[in-house]
Coordinates of C-alpha atoms and ligand atoms in Angstrom, one line a residue:
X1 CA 141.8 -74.8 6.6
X2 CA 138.8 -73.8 4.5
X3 CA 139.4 -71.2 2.4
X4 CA 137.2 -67.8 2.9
X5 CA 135.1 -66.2 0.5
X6 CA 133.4 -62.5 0.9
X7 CA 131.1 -60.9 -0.9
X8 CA 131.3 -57.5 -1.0
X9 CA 128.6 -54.8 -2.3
X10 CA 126.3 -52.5 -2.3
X11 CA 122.6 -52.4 -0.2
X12 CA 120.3 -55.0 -2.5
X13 CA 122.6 -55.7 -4.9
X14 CA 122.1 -59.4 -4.2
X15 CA 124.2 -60.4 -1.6
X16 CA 122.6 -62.5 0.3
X17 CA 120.7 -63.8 -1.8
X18 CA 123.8 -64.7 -3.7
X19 CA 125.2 -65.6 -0.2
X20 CA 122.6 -68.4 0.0
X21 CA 122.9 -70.1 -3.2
X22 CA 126.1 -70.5 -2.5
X23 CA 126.1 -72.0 0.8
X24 CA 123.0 -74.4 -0.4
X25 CA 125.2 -76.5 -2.5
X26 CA 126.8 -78.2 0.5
X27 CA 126.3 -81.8 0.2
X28 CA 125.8 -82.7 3.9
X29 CA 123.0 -81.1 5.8
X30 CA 123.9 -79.2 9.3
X31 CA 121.3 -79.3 11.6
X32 CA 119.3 -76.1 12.7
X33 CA 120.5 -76.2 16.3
X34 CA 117.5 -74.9 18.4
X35 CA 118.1 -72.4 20.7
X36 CA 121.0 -70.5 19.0
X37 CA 120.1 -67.8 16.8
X38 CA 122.3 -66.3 14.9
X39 CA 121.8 -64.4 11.6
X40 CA 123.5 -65.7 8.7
X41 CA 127.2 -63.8 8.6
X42 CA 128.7 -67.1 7.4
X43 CA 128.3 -70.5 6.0
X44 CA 129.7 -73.5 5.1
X45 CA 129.6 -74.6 0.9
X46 CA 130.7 -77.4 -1.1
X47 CA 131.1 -77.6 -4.9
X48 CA 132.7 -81.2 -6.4
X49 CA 133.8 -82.1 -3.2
X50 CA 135.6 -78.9 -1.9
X51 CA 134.9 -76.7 0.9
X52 CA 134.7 -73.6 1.4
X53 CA 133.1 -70.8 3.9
X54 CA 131.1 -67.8 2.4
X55 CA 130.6 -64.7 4.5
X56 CA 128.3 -61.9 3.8
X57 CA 129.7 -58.8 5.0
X58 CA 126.4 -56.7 4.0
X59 CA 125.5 -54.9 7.1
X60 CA 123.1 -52.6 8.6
X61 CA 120.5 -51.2 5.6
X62 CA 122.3 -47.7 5.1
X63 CA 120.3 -44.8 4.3
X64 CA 122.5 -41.9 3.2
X65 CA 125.3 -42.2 0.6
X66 CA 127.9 -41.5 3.3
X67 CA 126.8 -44.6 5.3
X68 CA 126.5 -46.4 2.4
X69 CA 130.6 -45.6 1.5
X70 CA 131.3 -46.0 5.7
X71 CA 129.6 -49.4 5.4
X72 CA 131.2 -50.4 2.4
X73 CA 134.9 -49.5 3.3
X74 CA 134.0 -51.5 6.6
X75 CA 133.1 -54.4 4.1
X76 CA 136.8 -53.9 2.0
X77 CA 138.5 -54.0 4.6
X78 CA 137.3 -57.3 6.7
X79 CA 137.3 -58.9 3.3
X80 CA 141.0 -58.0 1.9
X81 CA 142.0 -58.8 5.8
X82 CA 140.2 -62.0 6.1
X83 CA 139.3 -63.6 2.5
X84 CA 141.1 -65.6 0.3
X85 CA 138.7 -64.5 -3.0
X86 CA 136.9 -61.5 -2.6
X87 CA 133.4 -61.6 -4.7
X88 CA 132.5 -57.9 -5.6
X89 CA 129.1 -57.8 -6.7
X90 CA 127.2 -55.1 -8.9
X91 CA 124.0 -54.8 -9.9
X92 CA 123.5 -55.1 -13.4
X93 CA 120.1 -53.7 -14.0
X94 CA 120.8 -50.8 -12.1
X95 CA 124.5 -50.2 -14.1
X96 CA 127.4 -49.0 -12.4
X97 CA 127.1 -46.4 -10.1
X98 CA 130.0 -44.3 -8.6
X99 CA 129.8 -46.2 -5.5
X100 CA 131.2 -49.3 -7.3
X101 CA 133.9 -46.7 -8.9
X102 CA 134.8 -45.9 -5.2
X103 CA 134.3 -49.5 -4.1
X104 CA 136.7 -50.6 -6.7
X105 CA 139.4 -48.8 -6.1
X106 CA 139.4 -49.9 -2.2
X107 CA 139.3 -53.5 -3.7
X108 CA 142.3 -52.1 -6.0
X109 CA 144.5 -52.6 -2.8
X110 CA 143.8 -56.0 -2.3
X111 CA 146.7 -58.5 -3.1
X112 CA 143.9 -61.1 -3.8
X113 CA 141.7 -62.6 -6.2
X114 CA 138.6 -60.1 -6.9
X115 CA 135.8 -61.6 -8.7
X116 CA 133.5 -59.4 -10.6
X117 CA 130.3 -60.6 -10.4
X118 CA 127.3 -58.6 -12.1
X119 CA 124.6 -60.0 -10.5
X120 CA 120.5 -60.0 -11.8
X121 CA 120.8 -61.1 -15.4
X122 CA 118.6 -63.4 -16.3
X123 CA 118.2 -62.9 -20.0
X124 CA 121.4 -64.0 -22.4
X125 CA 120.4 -61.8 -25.0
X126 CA 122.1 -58.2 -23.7
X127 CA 124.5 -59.5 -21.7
X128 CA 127.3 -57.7 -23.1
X129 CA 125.3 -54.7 -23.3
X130 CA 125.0 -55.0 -19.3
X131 CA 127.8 -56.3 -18.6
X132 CA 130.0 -53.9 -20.3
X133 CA 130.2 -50.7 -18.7
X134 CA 131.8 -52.4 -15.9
X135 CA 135.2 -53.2 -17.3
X136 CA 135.7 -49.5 -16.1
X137 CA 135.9 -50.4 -12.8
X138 CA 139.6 -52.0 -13.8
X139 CA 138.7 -55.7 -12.3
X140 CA 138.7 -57.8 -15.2
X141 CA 136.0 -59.5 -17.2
X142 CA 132.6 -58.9 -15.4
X143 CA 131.0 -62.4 -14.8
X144 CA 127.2 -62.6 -15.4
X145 CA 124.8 -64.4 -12.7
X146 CA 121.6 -64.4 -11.7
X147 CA 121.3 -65.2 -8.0
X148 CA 118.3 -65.6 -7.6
X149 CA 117.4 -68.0 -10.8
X150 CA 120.5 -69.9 -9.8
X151 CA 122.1 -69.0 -13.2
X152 CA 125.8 -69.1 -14.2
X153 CA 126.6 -70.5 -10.2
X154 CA 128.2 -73.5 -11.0
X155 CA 130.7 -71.2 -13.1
X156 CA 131.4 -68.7 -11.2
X157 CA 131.8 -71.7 -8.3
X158 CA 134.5 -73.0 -10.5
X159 CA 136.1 -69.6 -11.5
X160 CA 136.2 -69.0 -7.8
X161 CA 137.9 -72.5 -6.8
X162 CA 140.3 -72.1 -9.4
X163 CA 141.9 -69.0 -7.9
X164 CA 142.4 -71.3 -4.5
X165 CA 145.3 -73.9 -4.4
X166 CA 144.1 -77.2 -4.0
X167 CA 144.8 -78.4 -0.7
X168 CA 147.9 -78.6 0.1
X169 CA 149.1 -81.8 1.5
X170 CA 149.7 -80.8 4.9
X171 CA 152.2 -82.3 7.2
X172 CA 150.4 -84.0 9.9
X173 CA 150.4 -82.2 13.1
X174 CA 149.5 -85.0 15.6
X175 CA 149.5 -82.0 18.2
X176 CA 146.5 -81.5 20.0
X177 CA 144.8 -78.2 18.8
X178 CA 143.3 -75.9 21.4
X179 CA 141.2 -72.6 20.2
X180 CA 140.6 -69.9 22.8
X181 CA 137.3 -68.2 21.6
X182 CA 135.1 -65.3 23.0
X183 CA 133.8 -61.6 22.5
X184 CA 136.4 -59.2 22.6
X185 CA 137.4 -58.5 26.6
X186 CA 136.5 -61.6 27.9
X187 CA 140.5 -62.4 28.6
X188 CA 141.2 -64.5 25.9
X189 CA 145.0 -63.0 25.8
X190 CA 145.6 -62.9 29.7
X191 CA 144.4 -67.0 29.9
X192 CA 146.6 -67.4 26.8
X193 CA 149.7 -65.5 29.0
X194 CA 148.3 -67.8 32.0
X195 CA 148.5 -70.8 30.4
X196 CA 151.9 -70.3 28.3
X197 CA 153.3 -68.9 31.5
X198 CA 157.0 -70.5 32.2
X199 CA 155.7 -73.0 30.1
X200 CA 156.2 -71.4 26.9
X201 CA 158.1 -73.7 24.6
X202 CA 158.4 -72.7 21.4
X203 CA 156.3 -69.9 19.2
X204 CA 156.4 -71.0 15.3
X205 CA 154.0 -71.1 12.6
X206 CA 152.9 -74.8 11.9
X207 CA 152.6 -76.2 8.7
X208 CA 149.7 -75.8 6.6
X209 CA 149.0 -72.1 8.3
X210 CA 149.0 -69.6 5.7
X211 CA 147.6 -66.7 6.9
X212 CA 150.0 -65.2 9.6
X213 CA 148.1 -66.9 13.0
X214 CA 151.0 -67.7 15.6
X215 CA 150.7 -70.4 17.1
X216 CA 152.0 -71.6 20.6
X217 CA 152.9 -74.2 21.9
X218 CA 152.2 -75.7 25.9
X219 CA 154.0 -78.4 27.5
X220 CA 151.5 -80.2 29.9
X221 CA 152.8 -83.6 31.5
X222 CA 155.4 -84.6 28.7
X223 CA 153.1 -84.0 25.8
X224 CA 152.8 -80.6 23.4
X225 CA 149.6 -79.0 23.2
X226 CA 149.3 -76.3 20.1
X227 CA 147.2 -73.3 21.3
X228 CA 145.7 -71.5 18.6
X229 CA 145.9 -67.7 19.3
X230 CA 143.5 -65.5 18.1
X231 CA 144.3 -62.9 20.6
X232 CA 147.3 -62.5 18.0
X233 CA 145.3 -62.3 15.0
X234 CA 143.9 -59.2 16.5
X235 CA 144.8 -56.0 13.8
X236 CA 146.5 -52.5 14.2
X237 CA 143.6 -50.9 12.4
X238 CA 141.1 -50.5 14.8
X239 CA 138.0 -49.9 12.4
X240 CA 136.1 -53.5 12.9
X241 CA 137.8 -54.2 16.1
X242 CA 134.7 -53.9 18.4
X243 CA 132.3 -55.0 15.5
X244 CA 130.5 -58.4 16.8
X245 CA 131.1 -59.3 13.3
X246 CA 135.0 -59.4 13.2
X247 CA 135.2 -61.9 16.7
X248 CA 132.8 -64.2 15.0
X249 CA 134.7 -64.5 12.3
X250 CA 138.2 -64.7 14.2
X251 CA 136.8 -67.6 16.0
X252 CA 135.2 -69.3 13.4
X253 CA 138.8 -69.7 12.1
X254 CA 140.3 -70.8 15.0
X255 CA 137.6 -73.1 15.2
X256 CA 138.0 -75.1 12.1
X257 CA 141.5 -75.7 12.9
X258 CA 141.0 -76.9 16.4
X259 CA 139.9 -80.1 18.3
X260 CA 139.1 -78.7 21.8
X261 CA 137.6 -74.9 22.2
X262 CA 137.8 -73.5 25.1
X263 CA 135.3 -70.9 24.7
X264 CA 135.4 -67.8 27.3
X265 CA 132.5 -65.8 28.9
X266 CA 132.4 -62.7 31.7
X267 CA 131.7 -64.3 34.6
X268 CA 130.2 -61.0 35.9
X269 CA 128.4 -60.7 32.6
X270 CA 126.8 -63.5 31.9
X271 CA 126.1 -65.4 28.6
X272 CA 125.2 -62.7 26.0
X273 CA 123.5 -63.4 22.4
X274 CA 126.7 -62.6 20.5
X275 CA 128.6 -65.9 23.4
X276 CA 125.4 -67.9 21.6
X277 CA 126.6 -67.1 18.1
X278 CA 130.6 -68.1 19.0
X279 CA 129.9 -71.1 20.8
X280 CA 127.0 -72.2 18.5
X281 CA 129.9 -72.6 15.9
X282 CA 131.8 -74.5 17.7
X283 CA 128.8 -76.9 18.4
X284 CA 128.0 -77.4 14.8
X285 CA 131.5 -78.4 13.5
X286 CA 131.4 -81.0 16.4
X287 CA 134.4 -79.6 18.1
X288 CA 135.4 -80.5 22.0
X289 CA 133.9 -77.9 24.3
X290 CA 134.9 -76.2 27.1
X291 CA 132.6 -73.5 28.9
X292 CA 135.0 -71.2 30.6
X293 CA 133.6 -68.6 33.1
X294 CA 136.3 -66.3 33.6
X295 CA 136.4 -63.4 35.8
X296 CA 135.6 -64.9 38.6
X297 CA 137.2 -63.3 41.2
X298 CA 134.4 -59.8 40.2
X299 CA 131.4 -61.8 40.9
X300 CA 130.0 -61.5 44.4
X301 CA 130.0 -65.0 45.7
X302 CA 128.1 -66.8 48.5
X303 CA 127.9 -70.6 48.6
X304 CA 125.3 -71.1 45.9
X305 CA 126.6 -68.7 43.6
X306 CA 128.4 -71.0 41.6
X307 CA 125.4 -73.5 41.5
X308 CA 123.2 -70.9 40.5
X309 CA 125.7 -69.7 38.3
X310 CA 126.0 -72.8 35.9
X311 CA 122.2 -73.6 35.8
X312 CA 121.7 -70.1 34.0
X313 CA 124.7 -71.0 32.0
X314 CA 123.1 -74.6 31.0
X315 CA 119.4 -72.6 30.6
X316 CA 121.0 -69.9 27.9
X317 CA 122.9 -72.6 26.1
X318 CA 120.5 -75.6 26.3
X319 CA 122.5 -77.2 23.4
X320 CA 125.5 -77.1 25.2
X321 CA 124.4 -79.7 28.2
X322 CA 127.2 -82.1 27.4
X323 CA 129.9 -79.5 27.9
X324 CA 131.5 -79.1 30.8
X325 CA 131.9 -75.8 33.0
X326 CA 135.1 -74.3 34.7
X327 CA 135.0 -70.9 36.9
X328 CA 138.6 -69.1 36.5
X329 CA 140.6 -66.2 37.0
X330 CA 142.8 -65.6 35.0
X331 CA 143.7 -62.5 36.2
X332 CA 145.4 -64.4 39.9
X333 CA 145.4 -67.7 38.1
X334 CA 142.5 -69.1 40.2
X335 CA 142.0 -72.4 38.9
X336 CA 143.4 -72.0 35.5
X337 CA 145.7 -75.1 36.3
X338 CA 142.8 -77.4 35.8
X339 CA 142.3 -76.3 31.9
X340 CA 144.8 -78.4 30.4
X341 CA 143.3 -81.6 32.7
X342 CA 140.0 -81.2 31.0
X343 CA 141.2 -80.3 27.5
X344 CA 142.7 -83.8 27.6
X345 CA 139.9 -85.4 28.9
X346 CA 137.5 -84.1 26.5
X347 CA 139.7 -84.9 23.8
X348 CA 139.3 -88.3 25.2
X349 CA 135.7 -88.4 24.7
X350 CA 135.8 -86.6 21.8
X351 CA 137.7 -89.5 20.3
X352 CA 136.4 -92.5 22.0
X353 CA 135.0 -95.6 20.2
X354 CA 132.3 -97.7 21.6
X355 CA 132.3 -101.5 20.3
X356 CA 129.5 -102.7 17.9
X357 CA 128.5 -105.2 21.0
X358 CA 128.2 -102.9 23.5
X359 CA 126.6 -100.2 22.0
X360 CA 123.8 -102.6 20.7
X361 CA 123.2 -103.8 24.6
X362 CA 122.8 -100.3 25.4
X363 CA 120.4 -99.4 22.6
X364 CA 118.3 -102.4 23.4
X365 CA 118.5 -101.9 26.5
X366 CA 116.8 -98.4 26.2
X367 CA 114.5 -99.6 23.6
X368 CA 112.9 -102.4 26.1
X369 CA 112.8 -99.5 28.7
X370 CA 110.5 -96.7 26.4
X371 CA 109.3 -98.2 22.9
X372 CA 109.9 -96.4 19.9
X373 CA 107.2 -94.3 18.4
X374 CA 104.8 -95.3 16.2
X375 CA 102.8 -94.1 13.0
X376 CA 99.7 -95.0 11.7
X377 CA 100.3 -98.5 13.4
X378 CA 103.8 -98.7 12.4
X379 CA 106.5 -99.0 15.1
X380 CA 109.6 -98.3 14.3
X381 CA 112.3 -100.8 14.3
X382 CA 115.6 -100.3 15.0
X383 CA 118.0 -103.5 13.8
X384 CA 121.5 -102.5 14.9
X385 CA 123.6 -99.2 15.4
X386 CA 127.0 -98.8 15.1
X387 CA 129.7 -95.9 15.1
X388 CA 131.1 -94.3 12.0
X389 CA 133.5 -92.0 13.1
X390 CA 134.6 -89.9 16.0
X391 CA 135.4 -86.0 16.7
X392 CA 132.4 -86.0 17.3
X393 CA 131.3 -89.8 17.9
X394 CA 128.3 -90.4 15.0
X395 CA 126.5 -93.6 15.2
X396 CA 124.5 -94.8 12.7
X397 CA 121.0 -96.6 13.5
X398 CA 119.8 -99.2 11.0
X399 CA 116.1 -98.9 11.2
X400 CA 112.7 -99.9 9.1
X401 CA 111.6 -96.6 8.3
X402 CA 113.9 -93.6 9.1
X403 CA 110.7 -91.1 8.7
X404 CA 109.1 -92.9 11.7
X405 CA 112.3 -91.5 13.9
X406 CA 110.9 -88.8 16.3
X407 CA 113.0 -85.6 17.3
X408 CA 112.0 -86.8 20.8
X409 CA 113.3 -90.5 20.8
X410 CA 116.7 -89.4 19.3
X411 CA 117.0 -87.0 22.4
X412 CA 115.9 -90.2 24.4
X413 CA 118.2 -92.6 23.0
X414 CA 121.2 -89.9 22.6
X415 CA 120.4 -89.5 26.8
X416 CA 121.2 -93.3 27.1
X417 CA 124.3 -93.6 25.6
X418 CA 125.2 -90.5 27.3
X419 CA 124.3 -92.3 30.4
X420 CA 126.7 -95.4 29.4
X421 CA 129.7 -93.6 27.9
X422 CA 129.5 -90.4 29.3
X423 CA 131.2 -88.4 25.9
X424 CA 131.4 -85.6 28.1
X425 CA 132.4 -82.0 26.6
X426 CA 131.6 -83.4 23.0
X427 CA 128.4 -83.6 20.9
X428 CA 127.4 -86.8 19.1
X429 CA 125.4 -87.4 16.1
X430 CA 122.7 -90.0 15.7
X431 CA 122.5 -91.1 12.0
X432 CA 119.1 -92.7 11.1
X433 CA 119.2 -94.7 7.8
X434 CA 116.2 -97.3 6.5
X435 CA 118.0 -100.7 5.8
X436 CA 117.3 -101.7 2.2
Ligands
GDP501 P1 121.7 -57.4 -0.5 O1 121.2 -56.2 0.2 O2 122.9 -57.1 -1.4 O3 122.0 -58.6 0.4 O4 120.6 -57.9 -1.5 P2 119.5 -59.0 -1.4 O5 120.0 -60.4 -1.6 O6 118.7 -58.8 -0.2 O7 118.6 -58.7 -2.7 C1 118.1 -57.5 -3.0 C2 116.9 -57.6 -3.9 O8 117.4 -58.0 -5.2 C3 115.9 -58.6 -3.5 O9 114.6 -58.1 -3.8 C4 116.2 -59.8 -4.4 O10 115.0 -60.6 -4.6 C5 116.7 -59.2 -5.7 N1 117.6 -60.0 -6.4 C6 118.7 -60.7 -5.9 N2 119.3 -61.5 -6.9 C7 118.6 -61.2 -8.0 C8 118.7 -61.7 -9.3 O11 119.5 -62.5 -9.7 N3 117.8 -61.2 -10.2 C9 116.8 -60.3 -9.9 N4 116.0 -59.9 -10.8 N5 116.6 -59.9 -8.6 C10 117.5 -60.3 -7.7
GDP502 P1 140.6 -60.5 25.2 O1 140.2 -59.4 24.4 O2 139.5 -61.6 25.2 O3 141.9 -61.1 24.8 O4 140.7 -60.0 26.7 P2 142.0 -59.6 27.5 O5 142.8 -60.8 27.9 O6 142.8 -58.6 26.7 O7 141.4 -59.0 28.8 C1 140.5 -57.8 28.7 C2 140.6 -57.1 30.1 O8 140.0 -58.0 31.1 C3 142.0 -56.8 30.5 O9 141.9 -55.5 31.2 C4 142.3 -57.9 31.5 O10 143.2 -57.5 32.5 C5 140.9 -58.2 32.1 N1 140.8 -59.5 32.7 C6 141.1 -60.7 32.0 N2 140.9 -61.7 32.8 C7 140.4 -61.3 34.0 C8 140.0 -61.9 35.2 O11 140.0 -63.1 35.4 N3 139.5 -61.0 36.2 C9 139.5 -59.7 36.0 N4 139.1 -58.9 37.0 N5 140.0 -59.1 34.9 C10 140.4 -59.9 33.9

């Protein structure tokens, strides 16, 4: 599990500016997936070779003082809940204000790591004389960066990794990992119930969990499924409950620790922006997908409804096309039996290896069908694929000139071997690399 960082702090102290130099030193480079939009709550960073995810909990731009304090007890909270460092950042050209005083003694509570970061100092010279009214604020040594110059990062990227065990060496949980993910309401917890039904086995915590997420476990022809319950991370306090915020971040969790999401919409809703945002997640890590329309049984139905019903589905999430759709109740149980039969199959294809020899045939195959695109002349060439990895599948193509690649021909080519192997329910990546 990757541990969570948040940065906590008043309006224009740097945050996210902050917030983006530290998800920019990731070493591998995640795709802009068009079509979801989704402002940037969270992200995924790397520093020598260890990852982390950041999350800016800056909000709405406050006016008055009192929103500012609302806002910023909002921001304590999710991050002593949810982080495993907390980042508290202060403006050091401005000096401490009393807002930090107040903000510092919510982050008093926390039992965590607080890092005190006194952002916007560029110049060496004064730093003590900046930095040192802030030792008031009873957090420890203040730590000088300048976001926006990218100065003092790498430090503070160290500081903050050394306050996070290394990874422990987890015992391996060959257990098939399902996440249940939606907006609040959608009936995460009653499809939980439905599925655990009589065939609850066991509740424990598995290994390697260290925040307190329960899992369960489902019994589903002879073999255990772990379902990761994020109904049950739900919290007493009720302050960020409905916040769009707080479910994003819940499922981003269960996410990373799953191989098939099952990811839950309002039938009698529709797909909603904040759906795009939660699912969009899911697509990025490469997970197994599952669309699951639930509520079923409140949407007025004639015999095209359903057909009708997934095309919008498949028009609002255009990156989603591989993923399969499932209309349930799980309020009378409609259907919900078939779940478990698709997780499994789309763990199959989210797992499946194609042989060099076949894949070739198929990429040739497609090439002699519409030629590759050209430049200035130049076709490309592409000399042999093969696949690299699964969950999800990622093939790499040996070609000339990678820069002659069009976003169009991928799309063509990714269609094919969609066409040969089906890979349904997972996405696959198409690596492009010049052969030198
Ligand atoms: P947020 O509201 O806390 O997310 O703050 P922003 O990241 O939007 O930054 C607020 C303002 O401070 C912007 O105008 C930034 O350009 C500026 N800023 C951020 N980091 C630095 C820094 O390291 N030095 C200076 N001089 N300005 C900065
Ligand atoms: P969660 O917040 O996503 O875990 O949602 P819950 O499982 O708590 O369900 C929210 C509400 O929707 C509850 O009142 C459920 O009884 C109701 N609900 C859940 N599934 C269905 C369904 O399939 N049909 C109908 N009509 N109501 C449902």
């Amino acid at each position: 599990m990757k541990p969570i960082i948040a940065i906590v702090g008043r309006p224009n102290v740097g945050k996210s500016t902050l917030f983006n130099k530290l998800v920019g030193y990731r070493a591998s480079i995640v795709e802009d997936t068009p079509g979801v939009t989704r402002d940037r709550l969270y992200g995924e960073g790397e520093w020598l070779g260890r990852k982390f995810n950041v999350i800016d909990t800056g909000g709405i731009e406050p006016v008055t003082e009192d929103v500012i304090l609302r806002d910023m007890r909002w921001q304590a909270e999710l991050a002593i809940d949810e982080a495993d460092v907390i980042l508290f950042l202060v403006d050091g050209r401005e000096g401490l204000t009393s807002v930090d005083i107040e903000v510092a003694q919510m982050l008093h509570k926390a039992k965590k790591p607080v890092v005190l970061v006194v952002n916007k100092i560029e110049n060496y010279d004064d730093v003590e004389m900046k930095t040192f009214e802030f030792y008031e604020l009873g957090l420890g040594d203040p730590y000088p960066v300048s976001a926006e110059h990218g100065m003092q990062i790498g430090d503070l990227l160290d500081t903050i990794l050394s306050y996070i065990p290394e990874e422990v060496v987890e015992e391996e949980d060959e257990r098939l990992k399902i996440a249940i993910i939606g907006r609040p309401n959608v009936g995460k917890s009653s499809l939980t119930n439905r599925l655990l039904g009589e065939k609850r086995v066991i509740v424990s915590n598995i290994p390697g969990t260290t925040r307190d997420a329960i899992d369960s476990i489902v019994k589903h022809n002879d073999q255990e499924y772990v379902i990761i319950d994020t109904a049950g991370m739900r919290r007493k306090k009720k302050v960020y409950e409905n916040v769009e915020y707080y479910s994003v971040l819940r499922a981003l969790r269960a996410v990373d620790r799953s191989d098939v999401v099952l990811m839950i919409f309002d039938a009698s809703e529709g797909v909603t922006e904040q759906d795009k945002k939660i699912v969009g997640y899911a697509h990025d890590a490469g997970k197994g997908i599952i669309l699951v329309m639930n509520k079923w049984d409140l949407v007025d139905k004639d015999s095209k409804t359903m057909q009708v019903m997934i095309k919008e589905v498949y028009d609002e999430l255009k990156f989603l096309s591989y993923a399969p759709i499932v209309f349930i109740s799980a309020l009378t149980g409609q259907r919900v039996h078939e779940i478990l039969d698709m997780v499994v199959f789309v763990s199959e294809e989210h797992s499946k290896r194609i042989t060099t020899g076949l894949l070739n045939e198929v990429i040739e195959e497609a090439v002699q069908m519409t030629a590759p695109p050209t430049d200035k002349g130049k076709r490309l060439n592409i000399f042999y694929a093969t696949q690299v990895s699964v969950k999800p599948p990622t093939f790499i193509l040996f070609v000339n000139e990678p820069k002659l690649m069009h976003f169009s021909y991928l799309r063509y080519l990714e269609n094919n071997l969609r066409e040969a192997f089906g890979f349904n329910g997972t996405s696959i990546k198409l690596i492009v690399r010049g052969r030198d």
